[in-house]
Coordinates of C-alpha atoms in Angstrom, one line a residue:
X6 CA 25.2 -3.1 36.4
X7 CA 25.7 0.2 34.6
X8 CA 23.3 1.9 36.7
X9 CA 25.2 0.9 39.9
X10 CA 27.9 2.3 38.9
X11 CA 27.0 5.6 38.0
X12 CA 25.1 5.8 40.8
X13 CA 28.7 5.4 42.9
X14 CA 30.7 7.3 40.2
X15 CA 28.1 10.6 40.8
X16 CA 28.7 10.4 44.7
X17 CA 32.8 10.4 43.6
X18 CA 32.5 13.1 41.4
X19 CA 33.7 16.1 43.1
X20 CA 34.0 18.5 40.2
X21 CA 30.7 18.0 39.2
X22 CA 29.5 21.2 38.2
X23 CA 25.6 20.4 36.8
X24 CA 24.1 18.5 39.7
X25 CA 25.7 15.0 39.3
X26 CA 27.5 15.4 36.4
X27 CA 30.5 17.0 34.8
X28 CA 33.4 16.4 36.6
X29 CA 37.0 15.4 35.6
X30 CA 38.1 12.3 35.2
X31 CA 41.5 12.9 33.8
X32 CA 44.8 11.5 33.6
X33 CA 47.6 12.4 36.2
X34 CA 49.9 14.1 33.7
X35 CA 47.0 16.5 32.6
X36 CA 46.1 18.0 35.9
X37 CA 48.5 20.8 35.8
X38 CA 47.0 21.4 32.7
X39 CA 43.5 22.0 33.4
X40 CA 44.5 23.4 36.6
X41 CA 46.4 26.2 34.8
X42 CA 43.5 26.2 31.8
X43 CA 40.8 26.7 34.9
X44 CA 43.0 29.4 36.4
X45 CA 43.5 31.6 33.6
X46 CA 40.1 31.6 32.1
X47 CA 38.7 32.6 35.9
X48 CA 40.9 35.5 35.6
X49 CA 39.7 36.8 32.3
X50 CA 36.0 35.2 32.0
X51 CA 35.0 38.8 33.8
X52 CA 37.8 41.0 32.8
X53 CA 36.4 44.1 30.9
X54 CA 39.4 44.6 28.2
X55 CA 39.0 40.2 27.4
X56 CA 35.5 40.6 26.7
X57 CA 35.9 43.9 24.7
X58 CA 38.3 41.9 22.7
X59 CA 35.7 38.9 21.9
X60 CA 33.1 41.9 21.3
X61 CA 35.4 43.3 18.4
X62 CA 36.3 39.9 16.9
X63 CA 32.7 39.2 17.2
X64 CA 31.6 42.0 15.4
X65 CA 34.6 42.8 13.0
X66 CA 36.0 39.2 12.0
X67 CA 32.6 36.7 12.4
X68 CA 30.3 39.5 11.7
X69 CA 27.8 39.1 14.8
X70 CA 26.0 40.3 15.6
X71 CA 24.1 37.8 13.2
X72 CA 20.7 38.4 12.2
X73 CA 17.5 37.4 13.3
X74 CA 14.7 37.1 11.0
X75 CA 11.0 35.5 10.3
X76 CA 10.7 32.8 8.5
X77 CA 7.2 33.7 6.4
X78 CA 6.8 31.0 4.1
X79 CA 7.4 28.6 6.7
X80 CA 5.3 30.2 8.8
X81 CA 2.7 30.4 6.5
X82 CA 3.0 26.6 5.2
X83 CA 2.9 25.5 8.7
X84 CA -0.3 27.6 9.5
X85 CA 0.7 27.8 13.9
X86 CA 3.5 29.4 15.8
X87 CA 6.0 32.3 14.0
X88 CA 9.5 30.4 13.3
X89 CA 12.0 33.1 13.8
X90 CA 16.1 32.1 12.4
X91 CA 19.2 33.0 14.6
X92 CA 21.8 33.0 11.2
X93 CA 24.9 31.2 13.1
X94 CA 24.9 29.7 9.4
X95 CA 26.3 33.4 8.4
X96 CA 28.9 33.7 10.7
X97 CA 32.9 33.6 8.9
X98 CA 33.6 30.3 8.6
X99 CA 30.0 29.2 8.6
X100 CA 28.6 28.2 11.4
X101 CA 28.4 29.1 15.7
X102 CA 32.0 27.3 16.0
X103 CA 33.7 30.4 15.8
X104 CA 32.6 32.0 19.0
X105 CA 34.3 29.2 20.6
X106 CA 37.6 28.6 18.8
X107 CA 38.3 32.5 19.0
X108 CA 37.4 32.7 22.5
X109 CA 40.0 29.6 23.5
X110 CA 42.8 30.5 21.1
X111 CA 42.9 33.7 22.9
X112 CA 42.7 31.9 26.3
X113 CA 46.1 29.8 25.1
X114 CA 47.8 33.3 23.8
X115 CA 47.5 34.4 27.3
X116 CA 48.6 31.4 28.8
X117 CA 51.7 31.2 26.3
X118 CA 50.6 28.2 23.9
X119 CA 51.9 28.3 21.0
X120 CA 50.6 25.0 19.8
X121 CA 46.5 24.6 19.1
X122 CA 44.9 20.9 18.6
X123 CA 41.6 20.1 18.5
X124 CA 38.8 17.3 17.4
X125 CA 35.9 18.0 14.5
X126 CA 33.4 15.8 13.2
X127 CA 31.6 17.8 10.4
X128 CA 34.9 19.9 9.8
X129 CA 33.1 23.4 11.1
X130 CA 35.5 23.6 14.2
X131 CA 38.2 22.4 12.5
X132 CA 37.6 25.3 10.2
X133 CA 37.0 27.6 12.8
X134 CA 40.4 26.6 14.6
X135 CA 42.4 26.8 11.7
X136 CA 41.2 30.1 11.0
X137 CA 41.8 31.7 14.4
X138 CA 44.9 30.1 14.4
X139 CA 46.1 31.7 10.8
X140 CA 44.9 34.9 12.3
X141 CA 47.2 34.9 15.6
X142 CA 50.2 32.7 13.9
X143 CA 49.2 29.6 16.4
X144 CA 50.6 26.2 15.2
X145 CA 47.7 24.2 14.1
X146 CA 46.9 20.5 14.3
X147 CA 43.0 18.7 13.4
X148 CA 42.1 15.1 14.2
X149 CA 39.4 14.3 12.2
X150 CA 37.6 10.5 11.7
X151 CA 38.9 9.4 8.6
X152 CA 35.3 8.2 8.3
X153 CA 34.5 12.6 8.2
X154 CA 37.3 13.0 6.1
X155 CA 35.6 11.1 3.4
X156 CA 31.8 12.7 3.7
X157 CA 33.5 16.5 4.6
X158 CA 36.2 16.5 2.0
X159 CA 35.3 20.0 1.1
X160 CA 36.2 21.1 4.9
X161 CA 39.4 18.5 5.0
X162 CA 40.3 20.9 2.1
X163 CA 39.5 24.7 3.7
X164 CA 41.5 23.5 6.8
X165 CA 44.9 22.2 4.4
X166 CA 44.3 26.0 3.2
X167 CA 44.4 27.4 6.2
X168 CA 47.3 26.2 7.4
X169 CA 46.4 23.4 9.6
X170 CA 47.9 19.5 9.4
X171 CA 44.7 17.2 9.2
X172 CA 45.3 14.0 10.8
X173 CA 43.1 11.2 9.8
X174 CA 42.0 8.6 12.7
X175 CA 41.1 5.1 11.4
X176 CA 40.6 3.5 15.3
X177 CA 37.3 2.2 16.3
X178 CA 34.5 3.7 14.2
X179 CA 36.4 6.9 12.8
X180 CA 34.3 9.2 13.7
X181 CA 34.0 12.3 16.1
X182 CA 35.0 9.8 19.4
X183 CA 38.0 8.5 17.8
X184 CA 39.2 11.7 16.7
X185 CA 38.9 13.2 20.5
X186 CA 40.7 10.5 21.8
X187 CA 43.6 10.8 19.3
X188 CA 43.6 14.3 20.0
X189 CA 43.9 13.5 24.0
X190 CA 46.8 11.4 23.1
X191 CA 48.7 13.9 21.6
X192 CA 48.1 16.4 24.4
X193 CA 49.4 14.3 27.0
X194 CA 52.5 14.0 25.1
X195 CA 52.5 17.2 24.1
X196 CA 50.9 19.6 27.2
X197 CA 53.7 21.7 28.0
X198 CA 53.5 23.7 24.8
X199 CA 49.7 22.5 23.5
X200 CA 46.6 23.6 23.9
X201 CA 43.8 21.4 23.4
X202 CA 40.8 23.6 21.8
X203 CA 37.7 21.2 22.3
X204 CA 34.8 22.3 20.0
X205 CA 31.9 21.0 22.3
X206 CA 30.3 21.3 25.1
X207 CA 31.5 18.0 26.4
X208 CA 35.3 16.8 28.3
X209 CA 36.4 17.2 31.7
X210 CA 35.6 20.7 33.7
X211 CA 36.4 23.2 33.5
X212 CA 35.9 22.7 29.1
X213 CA 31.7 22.7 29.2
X214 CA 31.7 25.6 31.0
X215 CA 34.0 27.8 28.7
X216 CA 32.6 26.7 25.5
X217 CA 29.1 27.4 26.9
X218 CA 30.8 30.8 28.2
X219 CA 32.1 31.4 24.7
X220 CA 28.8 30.2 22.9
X221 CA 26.2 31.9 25.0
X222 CA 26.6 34.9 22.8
X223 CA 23.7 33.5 20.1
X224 CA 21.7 33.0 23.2
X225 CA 22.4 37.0 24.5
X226 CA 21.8 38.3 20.7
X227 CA 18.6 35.9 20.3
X228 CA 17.2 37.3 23.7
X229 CA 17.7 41.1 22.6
X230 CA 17.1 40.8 18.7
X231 CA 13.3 39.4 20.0
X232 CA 12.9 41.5 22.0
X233 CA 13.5 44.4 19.7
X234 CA 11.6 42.7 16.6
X235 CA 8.7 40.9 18.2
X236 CA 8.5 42.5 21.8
X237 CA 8.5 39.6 24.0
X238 CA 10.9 36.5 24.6
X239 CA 10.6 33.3 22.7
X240 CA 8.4 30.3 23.3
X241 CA 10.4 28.0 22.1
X242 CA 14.0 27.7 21.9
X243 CA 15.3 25.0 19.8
X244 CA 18.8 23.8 18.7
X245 CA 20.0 20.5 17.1
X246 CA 22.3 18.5 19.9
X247 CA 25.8 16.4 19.3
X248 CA 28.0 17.7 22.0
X249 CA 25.5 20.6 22.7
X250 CA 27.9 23.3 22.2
X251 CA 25.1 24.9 19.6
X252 CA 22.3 24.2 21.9
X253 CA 24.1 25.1 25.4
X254 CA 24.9 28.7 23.9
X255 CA 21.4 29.4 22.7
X256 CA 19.8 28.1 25.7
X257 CA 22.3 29.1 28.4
X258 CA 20.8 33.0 28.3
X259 CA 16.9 31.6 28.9
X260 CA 17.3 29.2 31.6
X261 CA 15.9 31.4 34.3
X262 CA 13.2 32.5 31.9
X263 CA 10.3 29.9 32.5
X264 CA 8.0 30.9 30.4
X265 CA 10.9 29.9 27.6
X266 CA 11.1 26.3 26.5
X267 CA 14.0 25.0 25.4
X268 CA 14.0 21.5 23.5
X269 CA 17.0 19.9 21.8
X270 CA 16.8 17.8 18.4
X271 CA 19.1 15.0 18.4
X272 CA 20.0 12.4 15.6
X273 CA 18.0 9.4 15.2
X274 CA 19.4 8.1 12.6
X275 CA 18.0 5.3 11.3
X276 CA 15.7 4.9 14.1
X277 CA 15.8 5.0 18.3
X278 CA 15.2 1.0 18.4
X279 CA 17.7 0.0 16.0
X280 CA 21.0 -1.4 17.6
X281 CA 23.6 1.2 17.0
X282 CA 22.4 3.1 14.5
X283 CA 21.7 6.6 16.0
X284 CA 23.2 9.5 17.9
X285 CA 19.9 9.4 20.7
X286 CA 22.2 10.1 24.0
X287 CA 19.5 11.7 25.8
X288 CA 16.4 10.4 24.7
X289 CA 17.8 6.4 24.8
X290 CA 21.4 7.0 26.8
X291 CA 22.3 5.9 30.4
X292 CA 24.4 8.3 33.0
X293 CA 28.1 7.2 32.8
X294 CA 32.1 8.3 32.4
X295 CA 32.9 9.4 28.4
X296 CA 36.1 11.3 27.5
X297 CA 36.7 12.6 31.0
X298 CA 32.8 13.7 32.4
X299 CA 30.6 11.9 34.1
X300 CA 27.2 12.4 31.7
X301 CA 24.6 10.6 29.5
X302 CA 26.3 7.7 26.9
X303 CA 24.9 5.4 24.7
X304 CA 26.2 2.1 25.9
X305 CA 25.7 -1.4 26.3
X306 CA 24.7 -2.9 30.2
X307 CA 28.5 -3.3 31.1
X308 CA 29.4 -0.2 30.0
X309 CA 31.2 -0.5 26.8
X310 CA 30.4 2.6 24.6
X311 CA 28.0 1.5 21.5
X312 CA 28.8 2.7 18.0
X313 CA 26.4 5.2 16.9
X314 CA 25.1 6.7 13.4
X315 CA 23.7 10.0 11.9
X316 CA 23.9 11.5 8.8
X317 CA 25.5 14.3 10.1
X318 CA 29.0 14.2 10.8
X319 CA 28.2 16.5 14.0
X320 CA 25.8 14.7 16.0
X321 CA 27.7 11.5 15.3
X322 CA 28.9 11.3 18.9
X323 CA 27.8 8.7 21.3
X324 CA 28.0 11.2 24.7
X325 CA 26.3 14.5 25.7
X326 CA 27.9 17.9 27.1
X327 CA 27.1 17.4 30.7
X328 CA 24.9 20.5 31.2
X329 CA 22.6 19.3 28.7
X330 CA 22.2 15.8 30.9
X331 CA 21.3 18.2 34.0
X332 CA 19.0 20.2 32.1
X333 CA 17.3 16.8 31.1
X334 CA 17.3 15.2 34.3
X335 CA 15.7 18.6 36.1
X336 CA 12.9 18.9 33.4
X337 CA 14.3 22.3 32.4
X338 CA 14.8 21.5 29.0
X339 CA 13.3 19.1 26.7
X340 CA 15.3 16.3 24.0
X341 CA 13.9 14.1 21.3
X342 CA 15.0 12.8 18.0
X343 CA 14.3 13.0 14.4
X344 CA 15.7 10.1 11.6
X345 CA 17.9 10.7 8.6
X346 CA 15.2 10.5 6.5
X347 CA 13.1 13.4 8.4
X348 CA 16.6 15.6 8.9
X349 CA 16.6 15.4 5.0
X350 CA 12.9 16.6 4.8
X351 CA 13.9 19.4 7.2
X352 CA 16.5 20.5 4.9
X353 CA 14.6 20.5 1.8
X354 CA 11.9 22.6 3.3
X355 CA 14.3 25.1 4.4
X356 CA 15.9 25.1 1.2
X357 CA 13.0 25.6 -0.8
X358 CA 10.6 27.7 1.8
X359 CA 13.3 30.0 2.8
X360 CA 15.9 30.1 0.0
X361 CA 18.4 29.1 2.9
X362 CA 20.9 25.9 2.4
X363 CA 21.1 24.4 6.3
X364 CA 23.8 22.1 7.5
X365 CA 22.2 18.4 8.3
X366 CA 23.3 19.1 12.1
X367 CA 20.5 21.8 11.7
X368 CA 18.5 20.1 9.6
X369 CA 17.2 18.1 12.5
X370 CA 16.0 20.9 14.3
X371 CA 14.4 22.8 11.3
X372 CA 12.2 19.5 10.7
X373 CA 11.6 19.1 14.7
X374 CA 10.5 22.7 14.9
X375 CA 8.2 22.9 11.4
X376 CA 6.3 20.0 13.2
X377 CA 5.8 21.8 16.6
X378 CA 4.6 25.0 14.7
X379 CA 1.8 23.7 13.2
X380 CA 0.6 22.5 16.8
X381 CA 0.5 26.0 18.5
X382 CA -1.0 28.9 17.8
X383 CA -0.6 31.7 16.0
X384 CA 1.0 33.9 19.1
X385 CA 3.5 31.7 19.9
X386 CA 7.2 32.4 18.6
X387 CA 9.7 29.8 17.5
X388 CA 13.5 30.5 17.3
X389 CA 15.5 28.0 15.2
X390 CA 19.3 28.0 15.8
X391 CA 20.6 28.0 12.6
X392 CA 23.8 26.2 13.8
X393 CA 25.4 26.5 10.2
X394 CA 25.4 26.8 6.7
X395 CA 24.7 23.7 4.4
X396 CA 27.5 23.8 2.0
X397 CA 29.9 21.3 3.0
X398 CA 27.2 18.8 3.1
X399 CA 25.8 19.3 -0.6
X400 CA 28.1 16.1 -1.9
X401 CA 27.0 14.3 0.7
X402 CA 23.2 15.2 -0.6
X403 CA 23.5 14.7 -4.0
X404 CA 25.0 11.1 -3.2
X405 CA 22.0 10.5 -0.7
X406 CA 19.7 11.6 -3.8
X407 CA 21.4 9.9 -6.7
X408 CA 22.3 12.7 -8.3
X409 CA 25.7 13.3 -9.8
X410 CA 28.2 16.2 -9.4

């Protein structure tokens, strides 16, 4: 039984690094990579003149810091709690991937790289890593589900401008798994000279903590932009959850802060009950091993890994970043799920309260949060990750609503 095992596979796991789970289950030929990838980024996670660096791309390339503002007619319309929007969505590129991709390509400068691969489901990372990588000359390769390249053509298309080969994957579902596991291949084949530049909070250790490293910047500017505007910290943190790479960043900062609730949106899909048809890791997963950490899946009794659905491209993954499984299992964050259909309402409401076009990774958490406003009162504050911008999803949209363009 699945739950035997995991039970046995958590008393194993000695890199666990969140509670039970994390870890690194790797293969042989990749263990003087993360060794070196572990050593190097513990010499510069701390070091003044790196973090003055990310400061300046943050500030002069993305943009950051990015705003935070009220949102009034949603407040208003919902009649409760203030909803308060972190813009990731205006960040270069458009969305929070950036902090990330910047952050690692620097990481594989200093260790002598010259090659950059990575994985993306809705395109944003790929976007992101192509970019960086046209900014400090780095070879760039994206495996992508050829399933995503299909709904993200737009992105498919920014990327081939950029610079960066786009490798379509057509094994098992082609979607955001397959494309990790392609891009796994290729750096064990290729891992003297590669660097792989994951884009979530998921993989083996030492990855989930350096993309929550890199990430917890919206959680740091959240925290000090509220306390500026409205005085006080949040109530409510919330953040839509594929890999958690989004969520992990804005909730990192406000874990010690109890009087902060943090609660993650993920994909439903087309419902929680229906066989295989949503993203639900943590609200309907068991504990188990997926792409090389020991976390929550969505799998069948024996183990095999289920096929999943979403709308969204990015929260089409059928595992969770390991912190986000700890914070679930302690209590100290919260995880549901909202449907298709709901993630859709959520983006029409932002789109015509707000005059702001969300992603339909973020959609999920604008329709989760618009519902818990109108249950607390007036005092309470609300911060919405606005994980990115809605633009590459708009075909995908008008198809959903018949409309042609």
């Amino acid at each position: 039984p699945v739950d035997e095992v995991a039970d046995e596979i958590a008393k194993l796991n000695i890199h666990k690094r969140f509670g039970k789970f994390g870890g690194q289950f790797i293969p042989e030929t990749l263990s003087e990579a993360f060794r070196e990838i572990e050593e190097e980024y513990f010499k510069i996670k701390d070091d003044p003149d790196f973090l003055a660096e990310l400061d300046v791309y943050r500030r002069d390339f993305v943009g950051g810091p990015t705003p935070l503002h009220k949102a009034d007619r949603l407040t208003e319309m919902c009649g409760g709690a203030t909803i308060w929007l972190k813009r990731e969505d205006l960040a270069h590129t458009g969305a929070h991937k950036i902090n990330n991709a910047i952050g690692q390509a620097l990481l594989a400068k200093r260790i002598g790289k010259p090659r950059i691969i990575a994985e993306t489901g809705a395109g944003q990372h790929g976007v992101a890593t192509a970019t960086i990588c046209a900014k400090l000359g780095l070879d760039c390769t994206v495996y992508m589900g050829a399933v995503d390249v299909e709904r993200q053509k737009l992105n498919v298309f920014r990327m081939n401008t950029l610079g960066a080969k786009v490798v379509p994957v057509t094994e098992g579902q082609a979607t955001l798994k397959d494309a990790i596991n392609e891009a796994m291949r290729d750096w064990v084949t290729n891992v003297r000279n590669t660097h792989y530049l994951i884009g979530s909070a998921v993989g083996p250790h030492p990855f989930p903590t350096i993309v929550r490293n890199f990430q917890s910047v919206m959680g740091n500017e959240m925290r000090a932009q509220m306390l500026e505007k409205a005085g006080k910290l949040p109530d409510v943190v919330i953040a839509c959850v594929g890999g958690g790479s989004n969520a992990i960043g804005a909730f990192y900062p406000f874990v010690e802060d109890s009087g902060v609730e943090l609660h993650g949106v993920e994909a439903a899909g087309h419902g929680i009950d229906k066989f295989e048809e949503h993203c639900a890791t943590l609200t309907k997963g068991t504990p188990g091993v997926l792409q090389g950490a020991f976390t929550y899946v969505i799998q069948e009794k024996s183990g095999q890994t289920l096929n999943t659905h979403s709308v969204s491209a990015g929260l089409d993954y059928p595992g969770v970043g390991p912190e986000h499984a700890f914070l679930k299992d302690s209590g100290r964050a919260k995880y549901t799920a909202v449907t298709d259909d709901e993630a859709l309402e959520g983006f029409k409401m932002m789109c015509q309260y707000e005059g702001i076009i969300p992603a339909l990774e973020t959609s999920h958490a604008i329709y989760y949060a618009i519902q818990l406003a109108k249950t607390l009162p007036k005092d309470k504050d609300i911060v919405i990750n606005m994980s990115g911008r809605g633009d590459k999803d708009m075909p995908q949209v008008a198809r959903i609503m018949g409309v042609q363009v």
